[in-house]
Short mmCIF file of C-alpha atoms in Angstrom, two decimals:
data_model
loop_
_atom_site.label_atom_id
_atom_site.label_comp_id
_atom_site.label_asym_id
_atom_site.label_seq_id
_atom_site.Cartn_x
_atom_site.Cartn_y
_atom_site.Cartn_z
CA MET A 1 12.70 -4.55 -16.34
CA ARG A 2 11.36 -4.62 -13.19
CA ILE A 3 9.74 -7.82 -11.60
CA VAL A 4 8.74 -8.71 -8.03
CA VAL A 5 7.85 -12.26 -6.61
CA ASP A 6 5.17 -12.74 -4.38
CA LEU A 7 6.95 -14.97 -2.06
CA ASN A 8 3.97 -15.66 0.24
CA ARG A 9 2.33 -17.72 -2.86
CA CYS A 10 5.87 -19.27 -4.08
CA GLN A 11 6.02 -22.69 -3.25
CA GLY A 12 9.74 -23.41 -4.28
CA TYR A 13 8.77 -25.39 -8.03
CA GLY A 14 11.70 -24.33 -9.43
CA GLN A 15 10.14 -23.66 -12.97
CA CYS A 16 11.66 -20.38 -12.92
CA VAL A 17 14.85 -21.54 -11.82
CA PHE A 18 15.12 -23.56 -15.02
CA LEU A 19 13.45 -21.49 -17.78
CA ALA A 20 15.48 -18.24 -16.71
CA PRO A 21 18.58 -19.35 -14.62
CA GLY A 22 20.18 -16.02 -14.67
CA VAL A 23 17.53 -14.35 -12.71
CA PHE A 24 16.08 -16.93 -10.15
CA GLU A 25 18.04 -19.25 -7.76
CA LEU A 26 16.95 -21.66 -5.37
CA GLN A 27 18.83 -21.53 -1.91
CA GLY A 28 18.35 -24.89 -0.40
CA GLU A 29 14.87 -26.17 -1.29
CA GLU A 30 12.41 -23.14 -0.65
CA ALA A 31 14.41 -19.98 -0.42
CA LEU A 32 14.16 -18.10 -3.84
CA MET A 33 16.71 -15.36 -4.38
CA TYR A 34 16.01 -13.39 -7.45
CA ASP A 35 17.29 -10.56 -9.26
CA PRO A 36 14.31 -8.02 -9.08
CA GLY A 37 15.86 -6.01 -12.02
CA PRO A 38 17.09 -8.17 -14.53
CA ASP A 39 18.82 -6.96 -17.76
CA ARG A 40 16.46 -6.67 -21.01
CA SER A 41 18.24 -9.64 -22.62
CA GLN A 42 16.46 -11.65 -19.95
CA ARG A 43 13.31 -10.40 -20.81
CA VAL A 44 12.07 -13.47 -22.91
CA PRO A 45 13.23 -16.21 -20.42
CA VAL A 46 11.59 -13.86 -17.71
CA LEU A 47 8.30 -13.77 -19.18
CA ARG A 48 8.37 -17.44 -19.77
CA ALA A 49 9.33 -17.88 -16.13
CA ALA A 50 6.27 -15.83 -15.12
CA ALA A 51 3.83 -17.74 -17.56
CA ALA A 52 5.24 -21.22 -16.30
CA CYS A 53 4.92 -20.38 -12.44
CA PRO A 54 2.40 -23.04 -11.00
CA VAL A 55 1.51 -20.57 -8.60
CA GLN A 56 1.38 -17.29 -10.52
CA ALA A 57 3.70 -15.61 -8.03
CA ILE A 58 5.85 -13.42 -10.70
CA ARG A 59 4.62 -10.03 -11.27
CA VAL A 60 6.27 -8.29 -14.56
CA GLU A 61 6.11 -4.82 -15.18
CA HIS A 62 3.06 -3.74 -17.12
CA GLY A 63 3.23 -3.46 -21.18
CA HIS A 64 5.42 -6.72 -21.34
CA SER A 65 4.27 -9.83 -23.34
CA LEU A 66 5.83 -12.81 -24.66
CA PRO A 67 5.91 -12.73 -29.16
CA PRO A 68 2.78 -14.42 -30.34
CA THR A 69 5.07 -17.22 -31.56
CA GLN A 70 5.75 -18.20 -27.38
CA PRO A 71 3.31 -19.86 -25.13
CA SER A 72 0.72 -17.62 -24.12
CA PRO A 73 0.99 -16.29 -20.55
CA GLY A 74 -2.33 -17.81 -19.61
CA PRO A 75 -4.48 -16.54 -17.18
CA GLY A 76 -3.56 -13.05 -16.00
CA GLU A 77 -2.27 -13.00 -12.27
CA GLU A 78 -5.75 -12.35 -10.68
CA GLY A 79 -6.69 -15.35 -12.88
CA ARG A 80 -5.62 -18.35 -10.85
CA GLY A 81 -5.58 -18.97 -6.90
CA GLY A 82 -3.11 -17.79 -4.63
CA ARG A 83 -2.81 -17.66 -1.08
CA GLY A 84 -5.60 -15.62 0.27
CA ARG A 85 -7.24 -15.19 -2.86
CA ARG A 86 -9.49 -17.86 -3.34
CA MET B 1 -26.35 -4.03 -8.48
CA SER B 2 -26.31 -0.52 -6.58
CA ILE B 3 -27.13 2.85 -8.38
CA ARG B 4 -24.13 5.01 -8.40
CA THR B 5 -24.82 8.43 -7.34
CA GLY B 6 -24.15 11.57 -9.64
CA ARG B 7 -21.81 12.45 -6.58
CA ASP B 8 -19.81 9.19 -6.92
CA GLU B 9 -19.56 9.48 -10.66
CA ALA B 10 -18.26 12.60 -10.47
CA PHE B 11 -15.61 11.89 -7.97
CA ARG B 12 -14.48 8.98 -10.25
CA THR B 13 -14.08 11.04 -13.03
CA SER B 14 -12.52 14.51 -11.73
CA GLY B 15 -12.18 14.02 -7.70
CA ARG B 16 -8.90 14.51 -6.15
CA VAL B 17 -7.21 11.40 -4.18
CA VAL B 18 -4.05 11.83 -2.08
CA ILE B 19 -1.84 8.63 -0.81
CA VAL B 20 0.71 9.59 1.71
CA GLY B 21 3.35 6.68 1.61
CA ALA B 22 4.80 5.60 -1.85
CA SER B 23 5.86 2.21 -0.88
CA LEU B 24 4.17 -1.16 -1.42
CA ALA B 25 0.82 -0.45 0.16
CA GLY B 26 0.72 3.47 -1.44
CA LEU B 27 1.52 1.79 -4.76
CA HIS B 28 -0.89 -1.07 -4.98
CA ALA B 29 -3.71 1.50 -3.77
CA ALA B 30 -3.11 3.43 -6.61
CA GLU B 31 -2.96 0.80 -9.04
CA THR B 32 -6.22 -0.24 -7.70
CA LEU B 33 -7.89 2.79 -7.94
CA ARG B 34 -6.79 3.08 -11.71
CA ARG B 35 -7.76 -0.48 -12.91
CA GLU B 36 -11.17 0.31 -11.06
CA GLY B 37 -11.64 2.98 -13.16
CA PHE B 38 -10.86 6.33 -11.05
CA ARG B 39 -9.83 8.96 -13.73
CA GLY B 40 -9.35 11.79 -11.02
CA ARG B 41 -6.28 13.51 -9.86
CA LEU B 42 -4.12 10.94 -7.88
CA THR B 43 -1.15 12.18 -5.91
CA LEU B 44 1.55 10.21 -3.95
CA VAL B 45 3.69 11.42 -1.06
CA GLY B 46 6.44 9.68 -0.15
CA ASP B 47 9.39 10.70 2.52
CA GLU B 48 12.11 8.86 0.26
CA PRO B 49 13.09 9.97 -2.81
CA ASP B 50 13.05 7.07 -4.44
CA GLU B 51 9.57 5.91 -6.51
CA PRO B 52 8.12 2.53 -4.71
CA TYR B 53 10.50 -0.39 -4.15
CA ASP B 54 10.41 -3.74 -2.38
CA ARG B 55 12.16 -4.10 0.97
CA PRO B 56 12.26 -7.94 1.40
CA PRO B 57 15.13 -8.33 -0.97
CA LEU B 58 17.19 -5.43 1.07
CA SER B 59 18.24 -7.81 4.08
CA LYS B 60 18.62 -10.91 1.70
CA GLN B 61 19.87 -10.84 -2.14
CA VAL B 62 20.95 -6.90 -1.89
CA LEU B 63 22.66 -7.14 1.13
CA ALA B 64 24.62 -10.18 -0.24
CA GLY B 65 25.60 -8.24 -3.26
CA ARG B 66 23.72 -10.49 -5.42
CA CYS B 67 22.06 -7.24 -6.99
CA PRO B 68 22.24 -3.54 -6.57
CA PRO B 69 19.83 -1.69 -4.34
CA GLU B 70 18.67 0.31 -7.07
CA SER B 71 17.34 -2.73 -9.05
CA THR B 72 14.58 -3.38 -6.28
CA ALA B 73 11.84 -0.55 -8.21
CA LEU B 74 8.57 -2.16 -7.98
CA PRO B 75 7.14 -3.04 -11.57
CA HIS B 76 3.74 -1.25 -12.16
CA ALA B 77 0.79 -3.08 -13.12
CA CYS B 78 -0.74 -0.40 -15.13
CA ALA B 79 0.03 2.93 -16.07
CA LEU B 80 -0.72 5.07 -12.97
CA ASP B 81 -0.84 8.60 -14.18
CA ALA B 82 -0.01 10.30 -10.87
CA GLU B 83 1.70 13.02 -9.89
CA TRP B 84 4.66 12.38 -7.15
CA ARG B 85 5.67 14.13 -4.45
CA LEU B 86 8.70 12.44 -3.35
CA GLY B 87 11.73 12.92 -0.86
CA THR B 88 8.83 15.50 0.66
CA PRO B 89 7.35 14.06 3.92
CA ALA B 90 3.77 14.82 4.60
CA ILE B 91 4.02 16.68 8.35
CA GLY B 92 0.31 17.56 8.82
CA LEU B 93 -3.31 17.00 8.08
CA ASP B 94 -5.71 19.72 8.02
CA ARG B 95 -9.23 17.56 7.94
CA ALA B 96 -11.66 20.55 8.00
CA GLY B 97 -9.89 22.15 5.11
CA ARG B 98 -8.94 18.49 3.17
CA ARG B 99 -5.52 19.41 2.56
CA VAL B 100 -2.40 17.72 3.34
CA ARG B 101 0.75 19.94 4.32
CA LEU B 102 4.27 18.80 3.14
CA ALA B 103 7.79 19.66 4.66
CA GLY B 104 8.48 22.28 2.12
CA GLY B 105 5.37 24.11 2.89
CA GLU B 106 3.43 22.93 -0.10
CA GLU B 107 -0.49 22.04 0.80
CA ILE B 108 -2.24 19.35 -1.68
CA PRO B 109 -5.97 19.34 -1.36
CA PHE B 110 -7.90 16.20 -1.34
CA ASP B 111 -11.50 14.82 -1.69
CA ARG B 112 -10.33 11.45 -0.37
CA LEU B 113 -7.25 10.62 1.77
CA LEU B 114 -5.37 7.10 1.73
CA ILE B 115 -2.75 6.85 4.80
CA ALA B 116 -0.14 4.32 4.13
CA THR B 117 3.09 5.85 5.56
CA GLY B 118 4.08 2.61 7.03
CA THR B 119 7.00 2.31 9.74
CA ARG B 120 10.73 3.00 10.18
CA ALA B 121 13.45 1.03 11.90
CA ARG B 122 13.46 1.62 15.60
CA PRO B 123 16.88 3.58 16.30
CA TRP B 124 19.22 2.76 18.45
CA PRO B 125 18.09 4.45 21.69
CA ASN B 126 21.39 6.23 22.40
CA PRO B 127 21.61 9.12 19.87
CA ALA B 128 25.34 9.52 20.24
CA GLU B 129 25.98 5.60 19.82
CA ALA B 130 23.64 5.58 16.78
CA ALA B 131 25.71 8.18 14.97
CA LEU B 132 28.78 5.88 15.26
CA ALA B 133 29.83 4.98 11.74
CA GLY B 134 29.17 0.97 11.56
CA VAL B 135 25.99 1.34 13.40
CA VAL B 136 23.04 0.89 10.97
CA ALA B 137 19.33 0.21 11.51
CA LEU B 138 17.62 -1.76 8.37
CA ARG B 139 14.86 -0.28 6.97
CA GLY B 140 15.42 1.19 3.39
CA ARG B 141 17.67 1.38 0.19
CA ASP B 142 20.22 3.96 1.93
CA ASP B 143 20.53 1.50 5.15
CA THR B 144 21.37 -1.11 2.56
CA ARG B 145 23.97 0.45 0.73
CA ARG B 146 25.63 1.79 4.23
CA LEU B 147 25.50 -1.81 5.58
CA ARG B 148 27.15 -3.37 2.47
CA GLN B 149 29.86 -1.20 2.59
CA GLU B 150 30.41 -1.91 5.91
CA LEU B 151 30.25 -5.68 5.42
CA ALA B 152 32.50 -5.30 2.15
CA ALA B 153 35.20 -3.51 4.28
CA GLY B 154 36.04 -6.74 5.91
CA PRO B 155 35.05 -6.37 9.84
CA ARG B 156 36.45 -8.08 12.99
CA ARG B 157 33.11 -9.01 13.71
CA VAL B 158 29.37 -8.10 13.05
CA LEU B 159 27.09 -7.73 15.83
CA VAL B 160 23.49 -8.17 15.33
CA ILE B 161 21.20 -6.75 18.10
CA GLY B 162 17.81 -8.16 18.06
CA ALA B 163 17.03 -11.57 16.58
CA GLY B 164 13.61 -11.13 15.02
CA PHE B 165 13.29 -11.90 11.10
CA THR B 166 15.47 -8.72 10.07
CA GLY B 167 18.00 -9.39 12.66
CA SER B 168 18.35 -12.95 11.83
CA GLU B 169 18.25 -12.70 7.96
CA VAL B 170 21.23 -10.34 8.37
CA ALA B 171 23.02 -12.59 10.52
CA SER B 172 22.39 -15.30 7.56
CA VAL B 173 23.71 -13.16 5.30
CA GLY B 174 26.80 -12.18 7.13
CA ARG B 175 27.78 -15.92 7.67
CA GLU B 176 27.14 -16.58 3.99
CA LEU B 177 29.92 -13.71 3.50
CA GLY B 178 32.17 -15.60 5.80
CA LEU B 179 32.17 -13.05 8.22
CA PRO B 180 32.26 -13.62 12.25
CA VAL B 181 28.43 -12.80 13.63
CA THR B 182 27.15 -12.53 17.17
CA VAL B 183 23.46 -12.02 17.73
CA ALA B 184 22.44 -10.54 21.20
CA GLU B 185 18.79 -11.38 21.82
CA ARG B 186 16.84 -10.29 24.92
CA ALA B 187 14.51 -13.22 24.98
CA ALA B 188 15.25 -16.91 25.17
CA SER B 189 15.61 -17.62 21.52
CA PRO B 190 15.75 -16.08 18.11
CA LEU B 191 12.14 -15.22 16.68
CA ALA B 192 10.49 -15.65 19.95
CA GLY B 193 8.27 -12.67 19.40
CA ALA B 194 6.82 -14.06 16.00
CA LEU B 195 6.86 -17.55 16.78
CA GLY B 196 7.41 -18.37 20.16
CA GLY B 197 10.04 -19.74 22.05
CA ALA B 198 9.31 -23.50 21.32
CA ILE B 199 9.73 -22.88 17.62
CA GLY B 200 12.41 -20.19 18.14
CA ALA B 201 14.85 -23.14 19.75
CA VAL B 202 14.76 -24.47 16.11
CA ALA B 203 15.75 -21.08 14.87
CA ALA B 204 18.44 -21.10 17.57
CA ARG B 205 20.00 -24.48 16.60
CA LEU B 206 19.77 -23.14 12.65
CA GLN B 207 21.78 -20.30 13.58
CA ARG B 208 24.21 -21.96 15.98
CA GLU B 209 25.06 -24.89 13.56
CA HIS B 210 25.70 -22.03 10.49
CA GLY B 211 28.37 -20.85 12.95
CA VAL B 212 26.80 -17.73 14.70
CA ASP B 213 27.68 -16.73 18.11
CA LEU B 214 24.33 -16.61 19.52
CA ARG B 215 23.80 -15.08 22.90
CA CYS B 216 20.18 -14.82 24.32
CA GLY B 217 18.43 -13.72 27.51
CA VAL B 218 21.40 -10.59 27.29
CA THR B 219 20.80 -7.13 26.45
CA VAL B 220 23.11 -4.84 24.47
CA THR B 221 23.66 -1.76 27.14
CA SER B 222 26.12 0.30 25.27
CA LEU B 223 28.63 0.68 22.33
CA GLU B 224 31.98 2.19 22.16
CA GLY B 225 33.46 3.93 19.38
CA ASP B 226 37.10 4.45 18.49
CA ALA B 227 38.82 7.76 17.67
CA ARG B 228 37.86 7.94 14.19
CA GLY B 229 34.05 7.58 15.59
CA HIS B 230 33.71 4.31 13.99
CA VAL B 231 31.67 1.45 16.31
CA ARG B 232 34.45 -0.86 18.00
CA ARG B 233 33.02 -2.68 21.07
CA ALA B 234 29.73 -3.12 22.69
CA TYR B 235 28.94 -3.96 26.21
CA LEU B 236 26.35 -6.23 27.52
CA ASP B 237 24.31 -6.54 30.68
CA ASP B 238 25.93 -9.95 31.53
CA GLY B 239 29.14 -8.08 32.15
CA SER B 240 30.86 -8.96 28.85
CA ALA B 241 32.27 -7.10 26.17
CA LEU B 242 32.58 -7.54 22.50
CA ASP B 243 34.94 -6.29 19.84
CA ALA B 244 32.61 -5.42 16.79
CA ASP B 245 33.12 -3.03 13.99
CA VAL B 246 29.68 -3.25 12.65
CA ALA B 247 26.76 -3.16 14.87
CA VAL B 248 23.19 -4.01 13.27
CA VAL B 249 20.15 -2.36 15.14
CA ALA B 250 17.48 -4.91 14.58
CA LEU B 251 14.92 -3.82 17.33
CA GLY B 252 11.79 -3.71 15.50
CA THR B 253 9.87 -0.51 13.93
CA LEU B 254 8.08 2.57 14.84
CA ARG B 255 4.83 3.66 13.27
CA ASN B 256 5.24 6.84 11.31
CA THR B 257 1.99 8.80 12.61
CA GLU B 258 3.67 11.70 14.30
CA TRP B 259 2.57 13.75 11.33
CA LEU B 260 -1.08 12.97 12.54
CA ARG B 261 -0.56 14.28 15.90
CA ASP B 262 -2.78 17.17 15.54
CA SER B 263 -5.17 16.09 12.92
CA GLY B 264 -7.72 14.45 15.25
CA LEU B 265 -7.65 11.09 14.04
CA GLY B 266 -7.32 7.86 16.18
CA ALA B 267 -3.39 7.87 15.17
CA GLY B 268 -0.54 6.89 17.99
CA PRO B 269 2.55 4.91 18.44
CA ARG B 270 0.39 1.68 17.83
CA GLY B 271 -1.13 2.70 14.55
CA VAL B 272 -3.75 4.30 12.70
CA ALA B 273 -7.36 2.63 13.97
CA CYS B 274 -9.52 1.88 11.30
CA ASP B 275 -12.91 -0.25 10.60
CA ALA B 276 -13.08 -3.53 9.01
CA GLY B 277 -13.40 -1.65 5.85
CA CYS B 278 -9.86 0.33 6.37
CA ARG B 279 -12.06 3.63 7.10
CA VAL B 280 -9.94 5.49 9.65
CA PHE B 281 -11.48 6.30 13.34
CA ASP B 282 -11.00 9.84 14.71
CA MET B 283 -9.68 10.04 17.98
CA TYR B 284 -13.13 9.70 19.74
CA GLY B 285 -13.86 6.49 18.00
CA ILE B 286 -16.00 8.13 15.17
CA VAL B 287 -15.48 6.77 11.73
CA THR B 288 -14.40 9.03 9.29
CA ASP B 289 -16.07 9.10 5.85
CA ASP B 290 -13.41 10.08 3.38
CA VAL B 291 -10.02 8.93 5.29
CA PHE B 292 -8.57 5.54 4.61
CA ALA B 293 -5.43 3.68 5.97
CA ALA B 294 -3.67 0.31 4.90
CA GLY B 295 -0.19 -1.34 5.29
CA ASP B 296 1.98 -1.80 8.14
CA VAL B 297 0.58 1.77 9.75
CA ALA B 298 -3.16 0.49 9.78
CA ARG B 299 -4.63 -1.33 13.00
CA SER B 300 -8.19 -2.92 12.16
CA PRO B 301 -10.28 -5.23 14.09
CA HIS B 302 -9.95 -8.77 12.68
CA PRO B 303 -13.44 -10.97 12.61
CA LEU B 304 -11.43 -14.40 12.55
CA PHE B 305 -9.23 -13.25 15.64
CA GLY B 306 -11.88 -12.06 17.95
CA PHE B 307 -12.28 -8.61 16.38
CA GLU B 308 -9.06 -7.79 18.34
CA PHE B 309 -7.19 -4.77 16.60
CA LEU B 310 -4.16 -6.20 14.70
CA ALA B 311 -1.33 -4.39 12.81
CA LEU B 312 0.17 -6.55 10.54
CA GLU B 313 4.25 -5.53 9.40
CA HIS B 314 3.75 -8.26 6.44
CA TRP B 315 4.20 -7.93 2.46
CA SER B 316 1.19 -9.23 1.85
CA ASN B 317 -0.70 -7.26 4.46
CA ALA B 318 0.46 -4.08 2.38
CA VAL B 319 -1.04 -5.59 -0.90
CA GLU B 320 -4.13 -6.62 0.03
CA GLN B 321 -5.23 -4.23 2.80
CA ALA B 322 -4.11 -1.38 0.28
CA GLU B 323 -6.43 -2.95 -2.45
CA VAL B 324 -9.72 -3.13 -0.24
CA ALA B 325 -8.97 0.25 1.15
CA ALA B 326 -8.67 1.89 -2.42
CA HIS B 327 -11.66 -0.19 -3.32
CA ASN B 328 -13.49 1.12 -0.62
CA LEU B 329 -12.23 4.37 -1.07
CA LEU B 330 -13.87 4.48 -4.63
CA SER B 331 -17.03 2.95 -3.79
CA ALA B 332 -20.40 3.46 -2.71
CA GLU B 333 -21.28 2.50 0.37
CA SER B 334 -23.15 -0.71 -0.71
CA GLU B 335 -20.32 -1.85 -2.53
CA ARG B 336 -17.44 -1.91 -0.11
CA ARG B 337 -15.70 -4.72 1.43
CA PRO B 338 -14.25 -5.82 4.51
CA TYR B 339 -10.86 -6.72 5.07
CA LEU B 340 -10.57 -10.73 5.99
CA HIS B 341 -7.01 -11.48 4.69
CA VAL B 342 -5.49 -14.08 6.76
CA PRO B 343 -1.94 -12.85 7.68
CA THR B 344 0.94 -14.76 5.93
CA PHE B 345 4.70 -14.10 5.76
CA TRP B 346 7.99 -15.36 4.64
CA SER B 347 11.37 -15.35 5.55
CA PHE B 348 14.55 -17.20 4.52
CA GLN B 349 17.41 -17.38 6.65
CA PHE B 350 20.36 -20.06 6.65
CA GLY B 351 19.26 -21.77 3.79
CA VAL B 352 15.69 -22.13 5.18
CA GLY B 353 12.03 -20.94 3.89
CA ILE B 354 10.04 -20.15 7.04
CA GLU B 355 6.57 -19.20 6.25
CA SER B 356 3.54 -18.78 8.42
CA ALA B 357 -0.17 -18.05 8.16
CA GLY B 358 -2.61 -16.73 10.56
CA VAL B 359 -1.57 -15.22 14.10
CA PRO B 360 1.14 -17.73 15.88
CA ALA B 361 1.32 -14.92 18.52
CA LEU B 362 -2.19 -15.57 19.54
CA GLY B 363 -1.50 -19.28 20.34
CA GLU B 364 -1.16 -20.75 23.35
CA ASP B 365 0.10 -24.32 22.57
CA VAL B 366 1.88 -25.63 19.43
CA VAL B 367 2.29 -28.66 18.09
CA VAL B 368 4.23 -30.38 15.18
CA VAL B 369 2.06 -32.15 12.93
CA GLN B 370 4.24 -32.93 9.92
CA GLY B 371 8.03 -33.68 9.87
CA SER B 372 10.29 -33.20 12.43
CA THR B 373 12.13 -30.18 14.02
CA ASP B 374 15.35 -32.10 14.13
CA ASP B 375 15.16 -32.23 10.24
CA ARG B 376 14.61 -28.41 9.96
CA ARG B 377 11.63 -30.08 7.72
CA PHE B 378 8.29 -29.44 9.60
CA VAL B 379 4.35 -27.86 9.91
CA ALA B 380 3.60 -26.65 13.28
CA LEU B 381 0.52 -25.59 14.46
CA TYR B 382 -0.62 -22.84 17.00
CA GLY B 383 -3.91 -23.31 19.29
CA HIS B 384 -5.87 -20.99 21.29
CA GLN B 385 -8.88 -21.97 23.26
CA GLY B 386 -9.07 -25.07 21.30
CA ARG B 387 -9.12 -23.33 17.43
CA THR B 388 -6.07 -23.62 15.28
CA VAL B 389 -5.45 -19.86 14.88
CA ALA B 390 -1.52 -20.31 12.79
CA ALA B 391 0.87 -22.58 11.05
CA VAL B 392 4.36 -22.10 10.77
CA THR B 393 6.46 -24.08 8.14
CA PHE B 394 10.41 -25.01 7.93
CA ASP B 395 10.76 -26.02 4.17
CA GLN B 396 7.29 -27.18 4.19
CA SER B 397 5.45 -24.20 2.65
CA LYS B 398 3.43 -26.41 -0.34
CA TRP B 399 1.08 -27.66 2.88
CA LEU B 400 0.41 -23.77 4.03
CA ASP B 401 -2.64 -23.64 1.82
CA PHE B 402 -4.49 -26.51 3.40
CA TYR B 403 -3.42 -25.08 6.97
CA LEU B 404 -4.74 -21.67 5.94
CA GLU B 405 -7.96 -23.30 5.41
CA GLN B 406 -7.96 -24.88 8.44
CA ILE B 407 -7.54 -21.58 10.34
CA GLU B 408 -10.19 -19.80 8.20
CA THR B 409 -12.79 -22.26 9.13
CA ALA B 410 -11.65 -22.10 12.94
CA ALA B 411 -10.58 -25.81 12.97
CA PRO B 412 -10.21 -27.50 16.29
CA PHE B 413 -6.89 -27.57 17.83
CA PRO B 414 -5.05 -30.01 18.86
CA PRO B 415 -5.92 -31.42 14.86
CA ARG B 416 -7.97 -34.74 14.57
CA TYR B 417 -7.04 -35.37 10.85
CA ARG B 418 -4.23 -37.55 9.80
CA THR B 419 -1.32 -35.76 7.98
CA VAL B 420 1.31 -37.13 5.63
CA ASP B 421 4.83 -37.33 7.38
CA GLN B 422 2.99 -37.36 10.57
CA PRO B 423 5.25 -37.72 13.86
CA ALA B 424 5.05 -40.90 15.93
CA GLN B 425 3.73 -38.84 18.66
CA ARG B 426 2.01 -35.74 18.43
CA ARG B 427 3.24 -33.72 21.67
CA VAL B 428 1.51 -30.35 22.34
CA VAL B 429 3.71 -28.11 24.01
CA PRO B 430 3.31 -24.53 25.19
CA ALA B 431 3.87 -22.26 22.56
CA ASP B 432 6.08 -19.93 24.90
CA PHE B 433 5.67 -16.47 23.76
CA PRO B 434 7.18 -13.88 25.80
CA ASP B 435 5.36 -11.89 28.17
CA PRO B 436 3.79 -9.11 26.12
CA ALA B 437 4.65 -6.63 28.95
CA VAL B 438 8.32 -7.01 28.31
CA PRO B 439 9.67 -5.09 25.28
CA SER B 440 10.23 -6.93 22.64
CA HIS B 441 12.13 -6.94 19.37
CA GLY B 442 9.22 -6.60 16.76
CA PRO B 443 6.72 -9.41 17.05
CA MET B 444 5.10 -8.56 13.58
CA VAL B 445 1.70 -9.16 14.32
CA ILE B 446 0.99 -6.31 16.84
CA ARG B 447 -1.96 -6.90 19.12
CA THR B 448 -3.18 -3.51 20.05
CA GLY B 449 -6.21 -4.10 21.94
CA HIS B 450 -10.12 -3.75 21.41
CA SER B 451 -10.06 -0.23 21.78
CA PRO B 452 -10.31 1.95 18.50
CA THR B 453 -8.48 4.64 19.79
CA GLU B 454 -6.00 4.70 22.65
CA ARG B 455 -5.83 8.13 22.93
CA ALA B 456 -8.00 9.18 25.73
CA TRP B 457 -10.34 11.89 24.89
CA THR B 458 -10.53 15.02 26.95
CA LEU B 459 -13.56 17.67 26.77
CA VAL B 460 -12.21 21.18 25.90
CA PRO B 461 -14.63 23.81 27.06
CA ALA B 462 -15.42 26.50 24.18
CA ARG B 463 -14.37 29.76 24.67
CA GLY B 464 -16.10 32.98 25.33
#
């Protein structure tokens, strides 16, 4: 699957690192290194990370959504404030 | 609420849009068009064979070998239903006939055009030396593949020419891989063009602490190859020579505007001039109706910065400007929006996250308002004529939104409010940007003056 992180929005909260440790990694305190093309086996962890990101910085290819039993992804990427988009 | 005319509606249903440039800005423009209801024919033209991919990881996690170059394909936010012409650069624009000419001879007709051809890496000036194996200018996936191979071959030393953001990030990865790295920079410090010499000095300490052999105030004058045609030595203008098996050319960028040379548009080495709504000017400074521009290649007047024409080589600029350009391309005049985005960017190097909002290069003075440069954790503000025009953070990005508001509201400089983690003394010092007349390694925000088009016009008398 394909993902991209808006690193202008990212403030290093690290929720993604806890939820999808195979995909997201913090180098130091704020430098987020991530795999932009994670394996499909990482799908649910990645979607959870995208949903949990406090600044909604993780964009996932359209067509992917968490199964109904999972927590809802919340407002879409346009739904919350981000830098330059208040 | 405005009334859409029949003409607008017909365009939305069955019009033809061509986007030239299939990278971040082109993709976001295409997504915006579809999301806002454009159902006509959409064509994306790109000079690279790949569909749109993300470039920032190339000088970071991809170069470090954490993920392959192919993994950086950008996610699509919606179905694009687009026709792709990839690996075929546009070579000309016929405005009267409303056609884009491609390298293979194909001509693509359009009703409205969006120019997002971006920039390319400035090549090493000597073509014979640039052709040596081991000499790499980093911009695309192929460059990253080649550089990755060179780094994996265990070079005796990596020479990075130019300490802008790309050069500094490559140096950081080189050290992470345990390779000896020398950085040669013409200015007095790394990142001087983007952040000024005062904050650049902090970046210099960061590099040296991580074992980089940093040499500032020097120019690499020539590269020498061995019998196999592989680079082996570099000569510097201080008379020294340096053995290196890899030379990374990080000398900033050139704007991809050559294909517009005969189009009559206000396009040149500084970019494609457009108005605050991304409509492109022609070479006489007259705004066009149906040609728009976005991303690295565009330069437009910014209301927050004295309406100076700025070209912004930032990820966020490509995204946000493409959305405004696509919206305006699709909208009736009364529904168009100005592009008011405050520039932001980030860089990760030597384990530190550097972020910025505003235009540091406009600042004459700089003051640290939170933290300390000794700890590599601080917020610095830049001032211009008593206004706050930019903020730069090292490992303090959580504060940037606050300062972005200060910049947007033209807050006084130096600031009078108290801050968390305030230094005992706020010392305002010169920001120390290099003389703009001296060639630099790419400040990323290019001040291009007030003129919508730098091409002086000439009157050509009609024949006969």
